[in-house]
Amino acid sequence: MSKKELIVREEILGSNKKVAAEIREKLEAAGVLVVNLLSSPGSGKTTLLERIVETLHPTHPLAVIEGDIETERDADRIRRKGVPAWQITTGGACHLEAKMVGKLLPEIPAETKFLFIENVGNLVCPAGYDLGENIRCVLLSAPEGDDKPKKYPKAFASADCLIFTKSDLIPYLPFDLEKAGNEALDLNPRLRIFVTSALKGRGIAELARYFIESRVNMIQHQRHA
Amino acid sequence: MHELSIVASLFEILEAKARENQATKIVGVRLRVGKLAGVVPEFLQTAFDSYKQDTIAAEARLEIEEVPLKMRCRKCAAEIEKEDFVLVCPSCGSTDLELLEGMELLLDKIDLEV
């Protein structure tokens, strides 16, 4: 018996990254922009998605994947809007992984232009898993507090866009929008920031436009590549 | 708390490497975990110790090397090591920083018995 030292230097989540890259490549070729929504539970991901769905559907065909630990509730809410939605129930796992999304790809209708993935409500674990998205959005609702970006740095550092939700509550809360925005920009100077209220309809049109423009950019970028 | 699923992915690699090298045992595993990897080393250790039971790595010792956040300023070329996550260059104030280290979650090395 002999000892052997094996230098590996492999990413532990490399297999997830590989699957995510395949998903991105496949959906980009099909003209589908993929958006991954991350936030803590109760920050308003599903309600925001309902407003986005109402804005984009049916002019811009979209599909939705809902991640939750249990229940079909969120997918049901989206289906009621007439949009295809799939529920992934992780049965306890705190995040979605690329292979879970990959399994659903054959079911996505050919005319789809946007795929929204609502991750399991959690501001920690989902940040480590690429799902093949083009845009990662992190949501922060006013009741959660303006100190969250630096407490959960990875989620904010790895996002492309920060969406403040429930902004209609800001007048009633000690929530400093500018402070929270600046903290997030410290972590990630390239963040695009949107201020929304799903209840009052604030910021929804701007956000929808951002997704539409991002898809146009993605397609133009492909043509040049 | 996704340390257990990270350990499950780690064991997929460990078992494949052990097979490729016809190892009889894995006696040591070294990881490099970045400060911004979103992983708690203590939890990783606990998850590893419970997962390794009845595997080829049952007697393996896990060593975790924590990697600080290291960046290079694209404007003034300063190399910066940081404890906080404020991505601003302390020398020139630029926010155009390139992240060199601190995000990684790497399997660095395995000690095998063959």
Short mmCIF file of C-alpha atoms in Angstrom, two decimals:
data_model
loop_
_atom_site.label_atom_id
_atom_site.label_comp_id
_atom_site.label_asym_id
_atom_site.label_seq_id
_atom_site.Cartn_x
_atom_site.Cartn_y
_atom_site.Cartn_z
CA MET A 1 0.00 0.00 0.00
CA SER A 2 1.33 3.42 -0.89
CA LYS A 3 0.22 6.98 -0.35
CA LYS A 4 -0.55 9.32 -3.18
CA GLU A 5 -1.17 13.04 -3.15
CA LEU A 6 -3.54 14.05 -5.90
CA ILE A 7 -3.76 17.72 -6.81
CA VAL A 8 -7.27 18.29 -8.16
CA ARG A 9 -8.09 22.05 -8.14
CA GLU A 10 -11.65 21.44 -9.31
CA GLU A 11 -14.68 23.54 -8.51
CA ILE A 12 -16.92 21.57 -6.18
CA LEU A 13 -20.03 22.96 -7.85
CA GLY A 14 -18.43 22.61 -11.28
CA SER A 15 -21.05 20.12 -12.43
CA ASN A 16 -23.82 22.62 -11.59
CA LYS A 17 -21.97 25.35 -13.49
CA LYS A 18 -21.58 23.07 -16.49
CA VAL A 19 -25.29 22.25 -16.61
CA ALA A 20 -26.10 25.96 -16.13
CA ALA A 21 -23.85 26.91 -19.06
CA GLU A 22 -25.61 24.33 -21.26
CA ILE A 23 -29.02 25.73 -20.30
CA ARG A 24 -27.88 29.28 -21.03
CA GLU A 25 -26.45 28.34 -24.41
CA LYS A 26 -29.54 26.39 -25.43
CA LEU A 27 -32.05 29.04 -24.35
CA GLU A 28 -30.02 31.93 -25.76
CA ALA A 29 -30.01 30.16 -29.13
CA ALA A 30 -33.80 29.85 -28.83
CA GLY A 31 -34.09 33.58 -28.04
CA VAL A 32 -35.19 33.06 -24.45
CA LEU A 33 -33.93 35.46 -21.77
CA VAL A 34 -33.66 33.72 -18.39
CA VAL A 35 -34.16 35.69 -15.18
CA ASN A 36 -33.40 34.22 -11.73
CA LEU A 37 -35.19 35.91 -8.81
CA LEU A 38 -33.54 35.66 -5.38
CA SER A 39 -34.77 36.94 -2.05
CA SER A 40 -35.78 36.01 1.46
CA PRO A 41 -39.24 34.49 2.00
CA GLY A 42 -42.08 36.97 1.96
CA SER A 43 -40.24 39.75 0.15
CA GLY A 44 -42.78 39.69 -2.66
CA LYS A 45 -41.24 37.64 -5.47
CA THR A 46 -44.49 36.02 -6.59
CA THR A 47 -46.57 39.20 -6.37
CA LEU A 48 -43.94 41.11 -8.36
CA LEU A 49 -43.94 38.29 -10.92
CA GLU A 50 -47.72 38.53 -11.22
CA ARG A 51 -47.36 42.21 -12.12
CA ILE A 52 -44.55 41.46 -14.58
CA VAL A 53 -46.67 38.71 -16.15
CA GLU A 54 -49.59 41.13 -16.53
CA THR A 55 -47.28 43.62 -18.24
CA LEU A 56 -45.51 41.23 -20.63
CA HIS A 57 -48.21 38.66 -21.40
CA PRO A 58 -49.39 38.03 -24.12
CA THR A 59 -47.29 40.44 -26.27
CA HIS A 60 -44.05 38.93 -24.96
CA PRO A 61 -44.65 35.20 -24.37
CA LEU A 62 -43.18 34.05 -21.10
CA ALA A 63 -42.97 31.03 -18.85
CA VAL A 64 -42.32 30.71 -15.14
CA ILE A 65 -40.57 28.15 -12.94
CA GLU A 66 -41.43 28.35 -9.26
CA GLY A 67 -39.12 26.93 -6.62
CA ASP A 68 -40.46 26.16 -3.18
CA ILE A 69 -39.84 23.67 -0.44
CA GLU A 70 -43.47 22.53 -0.56
CA THR A 71 -46.83 23.24 -2.33
CA GLU A 72 -47.96 24.20 -5.85
CA ARG A 73 -49.34 27.51 -4.60
CA ASP A 74 -47.02 29.89 -6.42
CA ALA A 75 -47.27 28.10 -9.78
CA ASP A 76 -51.07 28.11 -9.42
CA ARG A 77 -51.03 31.88 -8.96
CA ILE A 78 -49.06 32.33 -12.19
CA ARG A 79 -51.18 29.79 -14.15
CA ARG A 80 -54.27 31.80 -13.24
CA LYS A 81 -52.80 34.60 -15.37
CA GLY A 82 -52.81 32.26 -18.39
CA VAL A 83 -49.06 31.71 -18.45
CA PRO A 84 -47.32 28.29 -18.37
CA ALA A 85 -45.77 27.66 -14.98
CA TRP A 86 -44.02 24.71 -13.37
CA GLN A 87 -43.51 24.15 -9.70
CA ILE A 88 -40.32 22.56 -8.43
CA THR A 89 -40.78 21.42 -4.85
CA THR A 90 -37.39 20.73 -3.34
CA GLY A 91 -38.79 18.84 -0.35
CA GLY A 92 -36.52 20.64 2.08
CA ALA A 93 -33.59 21.82 -0.01
CA CYS A 94 -32.95 25.53 0.38
CA HIS A 95 -32.13 26.39 -3.24
CA LEU A 96 -32.71 25.34 -6.84
CA GLU A 97 -29.95 23.65 -8.84
CA ALA A 98 -29.36 23.84 -12.57
CA LYS A 99 -30.27 20.19 -13.23
CA MET A 100 -33.77 20.79 -11.78
CA VAL A 101 -34.28 23.56 -14.33
CA GLY A 102 -32.69 21.50 -17.10
CA LYS A 103 -35.30 18.76 -16.70
CA LEU A 104 -38.08 21.24 -17.52
CA LEU A 105 -36.53 22.62 -20.72
CA PRO A 106 -38.36 20.22 -23.10
CA GLU A 107 -41.70 21.47 -21.76
CA ILE A 108 -41.09 25.16 -22.47
CA PRO A 109 -43.26 26.27 -25.42
CA ALA A 110 -41.36 27.22 -28.59
CA GLU A 111 -42.73 30.79 -28.70
CA THR A 112 -41.35 31.62 -25.21
CA LYS A 113 -39.22 34.78 -25.06
CA PHE A 114 -38.72 35.08 -21.29
CA LEU A 115 -38.24 32.46 -18.63
CA PHE A 116 -38.55 33.66 -15.06
CA ILE A 117 -37.27 31.40 -12.30
CA GLU A 118 -38.41 32.20 -8.79
CA ASN A 119 -35.87 30.63 -6.47
CA VAL A 120 -36.62 29.19 -3.05
CA GLY A 121 -37.04 32.06 -0.57
CA ASN A 122 -33.58 32.34 0.97
CA LEU A 123 -30.94 35.05 0.68
CA VAL A 124 -27.97 32.76 1.28
CA CYS A 125 -27.90 29.41 -0.49
CA PRO A 126 -29.42 30.23 -3.91
CA ALA A 127 -26.59 32.74 -4.48
CA GLY A 128 -24.11 29.88 -4.95
CA TYR A 129 -26.02 28.17 -7.75
CA ASP A 130 -26.02 29.37 -11.34
CA LEU A 131 -29.27 28.22 -12.99
CA GLY A 132 -28.31 29.28 -16.50
CA GLU A 133 -29.78 32.75 -16.08
CA ASN A 134 -28.84 35.82 -18.10
CA ILE A 135 -30.01 38.16 -15.36
CA ARG A 136 -29.93 37.55 -11.63
CA CYS A 137 -32.27 39.80 -9.65
CA VAL A 138 -32.11 40.15 -5.91
CA LEU A 139 -35.21 41.56 -4.20
CA LEU A 140 -35.22 43.53 -0.98
CA SER A 141 -38.53 44.52 0.58
CA ALA A 142 -38.85 47.56 2.79
CA PRO A 143 -40.01 45.62 5.91
CA GLU A 144 -36.83 43.51 5.86
CA GLY A 145 -34.69 46.52 6.72
CA ASP A 146 -32.09 48.61 4.92
CA ASP A 147 -29.12 46.80 6.48
CA LYS A 148 -29.43 43.61 4.44
CA PRO A 149 -26.94 44.05 1.57
CA LYS A 150 -23.81 43.78 3.71
CA LYS A 151 -25.33 41.04 5.87
CA TYR A 152 -25.88 38.89 2.79
CA PRO A 153 -23.01 40.03 0.58
CA LYS A 154 -22.94 37.16 -1.86
CA ALA A 155 -26.53 37.55 -3.01
CA PHE A 156 -26.01 41.25 -3.71
CA ALA A 157 -22.48 40.88 -5.10
CA SER A 158 -23.55 38.20 -7.58
CA ALA A 159 -26.71 39.96 -8.82
CA ASP A 160 -27.17 42.05 -11.96
CA CYS A 161 -30.13 43.94 -10.66
CA LEU A 162 -31.58 44.95 -7.29
CA ILE A 163 -35.33 45.37 -7.00
CA PHE A 164 -36.69 47.17 -3.96
CA THR A 165 -40.20 45.86 -3.31
CA LYS A 166 -43.12 47.08 -1.18
CA SER A 167 -41.89 50.66 -1.62
CA ASP A 168 -45.41 51.87 -0.73
CA LEU A 169 -44.55 50.94 2.88
CA ILE A 170 -41.39 53.05 3.08
CA PRO A 171 -43.18 56.13 4.54
CA TYR A 172 -44.27 53.99 7.51
CA LEU A 173 -40.93 52.30 8.20
CA PRO A 174 -37.43 53.32 9.30
CA PHE A 175 -36.15 52.20 5.90
CA ASP A 176 -33.52 54.38 4.23
CA LEU A 177 -33.73 53.63 0.52
CA GLU A 178 -30.59 55.57 -0.32
CA LYS A 179 -28.56 53.84 2.40
CA ALA A 180 -29.66 50.38 1.26
CA GLY A 181 -28.96 51.26 -2.38
CA ASN A 182 -25.50 52.60 -1.56
CA GLU A 183 -24.63 49.55 0.53
CA ALA A 184 -25.57 47.34 -2.37
CA LEU A 185 -23.57 49.49 -4.82
CA ASP A 186 -20.52 49.24 -2.52
CA LEU A 187 -20.71 45.49 -2.95
CA ASN A 188 -21.49 45.64 -6.62
CA PRO A 189 -21.05 48.94 -8.48
CA ARG A 190 -22.60 47.50 -11.64
CA LEU A 191 -26.01 46.78 -10.06
CA ARG A 192 -29.08 48.17 -11.83
CA ILE A 193 -31.55 49.37 -9.22
CA PHE A 194 -35.36 49.48 -9.48
CA VAL A 195 -37.84 50.71 -6.89
CA THR A 196 -41.17 48.94 -7.11
CA SER A 197 -44.51 48.53 -5.44
CA ALA A 198 -46.57 45.63 -6.77
CA LEU A 199 -49.57 47.00 -4.87
CA LYS A 200 -49.42 50.47 -6.43
CA GLY A 201 -47.90 49.44 -9.76
CA ARG A 202 -44.80 51.57 -9.18
CA GLY A 203 -41.66 50.72 -11.16
CA ILE A 204 -43.20 47.71 -12.93
CA ALA A 205 -43.14 49.24 -16.42
CA GLU A 206 -39.46 50.26 -16.00
CA LEU A 207 -38.56 46.76 -14.86
CA ALA A 208 -40.44 45.14 -17.75
CA ARG A 209 -38.63 47.48 -20.15
CA TYR A 210 -35.28 46.46 -18.63
CA PHE A 211 -36.07 42.78 -19.31
CA ILE A 212 -37.20 43.53 -22.88
CA GLU A 213 -34.05 45.59 -23.58
CA SER A 214 -31.83 42.93 -22.02
CA ARG A 215 -33.33 40.36 -24.38
CA VAL A 216 -32.73 42.62 -27.39
CA ASN A 217 -29.11 43.08 -26.25
CA MET A 218 -28.71 39.34 -25.81
CA ILE A 219 -29.91 38.67 -29.35
CA GLN A 220 -27.76 41.44 -30.87
CA HIS A 221 -24.75 40.19 -28.95
CA GLN A 222 -25.35 36.71 -30.40
CA ARG A 223 -25.45 38.06 -33.96
CA HIS A 224 -22.10 39.75 -33.45
CA ALA A 225 -20.56 36.70 -31.85
CA MET B 1 -27.50 25.87 4.96
CA HIS B 2 -26.66 24.25 1.65
CA GLU B 3 -23.44 22.78 2.98
CA LEU B 4 -24.83 19.24 2.80
CA SER B 5 -25.61 19.52 -0.89
CA ILE B 6 -22.12 20.95 -1.47
CA VAL B 7 -20.68 17.95 0.35
CA ALA B 8 -22.82 15.65 -1.82
CA SER B 9 -21.30 17.28 -4.94
CA LEU B 10 -17.84 16.98 -3.37
CA PHE B 11 -18.31 13.24 -2.83
CA GLU B 12 -19.29 12.75 -6.48
CA ILE B 13 -15.86 14.10 -7.43
CA LEU B 14 -14.05 12.24 -4.62
CA GLU B 15 -15.54 8.90 -5.58
CA ALA B 16 -14.76 9.43 -9.26
CA LYS B 17 -11.15 10.40 -8.50
CA ALA B 18 -10.71 7.43 -6.17
CA ARG B 19 -11.95 5.08 -8.91
CA GLU B 20 -9.73 6.63 -11.60
CA ASN B 21 -6.70 6.21 -9.35
CA GLN B 22 -7.71 2.76 -8.09
CA ALA B 23 -7.46 4.02 -4.54
CA THR B 24 -8.43 1.82 -1.62
CA LYS B 25 -8.98 4.75 0.71
CA ILE B 26 -9.17 8.50 0.85
CA VAL B 27 -7.30 9.70 3.93
CA GLY B 28 -7.27 13.46 3.44
CA VAL B 29 -9.21 16.13 1.55
CA ARG B 30 -8.23 19.79 1.27
CA LEU B 31 -10.64 22.50 0.16
CA ARG B 32 -10.11 26.16 -0.63
CA VAL B 33 -13.12 28.19 0.46
CA GLY B 34 -13.37 31.88 -0.41
CA LYS B 35 -14.69 34.42 2.09
CA LEU B 36 -17.40 35.29 -0.39
CA ALA B 37 -18.25 31.67 -1.28
CA GLY B 38 -21.32 31.84 0.94
CA VAL B 39 -20.29 28.77 2.90
CA VAL B 40 -19.68 28.32 6.62
CA PRO B 41 -16.52 26.20 7.10
CA GLU B 42 -17.74 24.72 10.42
CA PHE B 43 -20.97 23.53 8.79
CA LEU B 44 -19.02 22.10 5.89
CA GLN B 45 -16.88 20.18 8.38
CA THR B 46 -19.94 18.79 10.19
CA ALA B 47 -21.66 17.86 6.93
CA PHE B 48 -18.47 16.16 5.69
CA ASP B 49 -18.05 14.13 8.88
CA SER B 50 -21.60 12.81 8.75
CA TYR B 51 -21.59 12.18 5.00
CA LYS B 52 -18.29 10.28 4.95
CA GLN B 53 -19.61 7.34 7.03
CA ASP B 54 -19.49 4.10 5.04
CA THR B 55 -17.78 5.72 2.07
CA ILE B 56 -14.26 5.35 0.73
CA ALA B 57 -13.45 8.53 2.69
CA ALA B 58 -14.73 7.21 6.04
CA GLU B 59 -11.38 7.91 7.70
CA ALA B 60 -10.57 11.07 5.80
CA ARG B 61 -9.58 14.27 7.49
CA LEU B 62 -11.01 17.45 5.98
CA GLU B 63 -8.81 20.51 5.84
CA ILE B 64 -10.39 23.82 4.88
CA GLU B 65 -8.22 26.67 3.78
CA GLU B 66 -10.09 29.97 3.94
CA VAL B 67 -9.24 32.37 1.16
CA PRO B 68 -9.54 36.11 1.81
CA LEU B 69 -11.07 38.52 -0.65
CA LYS B 70 -8.36 39.69 -3.04
CA MET B 71 -8.87 42.26 -5.78
CA ARG B 72 -6.91 44.28 -8.29
CA CYS B 73 -7.85 47.85 -9.14
CA ARG B 74 -8.23 48.25 -12.91
CA LYS B 75 -7.42 51.94 -12.62
CA CYS B 76 -4.30 52.13 -10.44
CA ALA B 77 -3.32 48.43 -10.51
CA ALA B 78 -3.18 48.23 -6.69
CA GLU B 79 -3.67 44.74 -5.25
CA ILE B 80 -6.07 44.81 -2.34
CA GLU B 81 -6.92 42.29 0.36
CA LYS B 82 -10.14 43.06 2.18
CA GLU B 83 -12.01 41.94 5.24
CA ASP B 84 -15.20 43.81 4.37
CA PHE B 85 -17.05 43.58 1.09
CA VAL B 86 -16.80 47.22 0.12
CA LEU B 87 -15.64 47.07 -3.46
CA VAL B 88 -13.90 50.43 -3.57
CA CYS B 89 -10.15 50.82 -4.11
CA PRO B 90 -8.57 52.26 -0.93
CA SER B 91 -5.74 53.84 -2.96
CA CYS B 92 -7.64 55.71 -5.68
CA GLY B 93 -11.36 55.31 -4.85
CA SER B 94 -12.17 53.54 -8.11
CA THR B 95 -14.98 50.99 -8.12
CA ASP B 96 -13.58 49.22 -11.16
CA LEU B 97 -12.10 46.26 -9.32
CA GLU B 98 -11.28 42.83 -10.60
CA LEU B 99 -11.99 40.04 -8.16
CA LEU B 100 -8.95 37.74 -8.06
CA GLU B 101 -9.75 35.42 -5.15
CA GLY B 102 -12.37 34.92 -2.48
CA MET B 103 -15.34 33.52 -4.43
CA GLU B 104 -13.91 30.03 -4.91
CA LEU B 105 -15.18 26.74 -3.61
CA LEU B 106 -12.45 24.37 -4.73
CA LEU B 107 -11.41 20.81 -4.12
CA ASP B 108 -7.68 21.46 -3.93
CA LYS B 109 -6.09 18.13 -3.07
CA ILE B 110 -6.88 14.53 -2.11
CA ASP B 111 -4.60 12.17 -0.17
CA LEU B 112 -5.13 8.61 -1.33
CA GLU B 113 -3.98 5.17 -0.39
CA VAL B 114 -3.46 3.09 -3.49
#
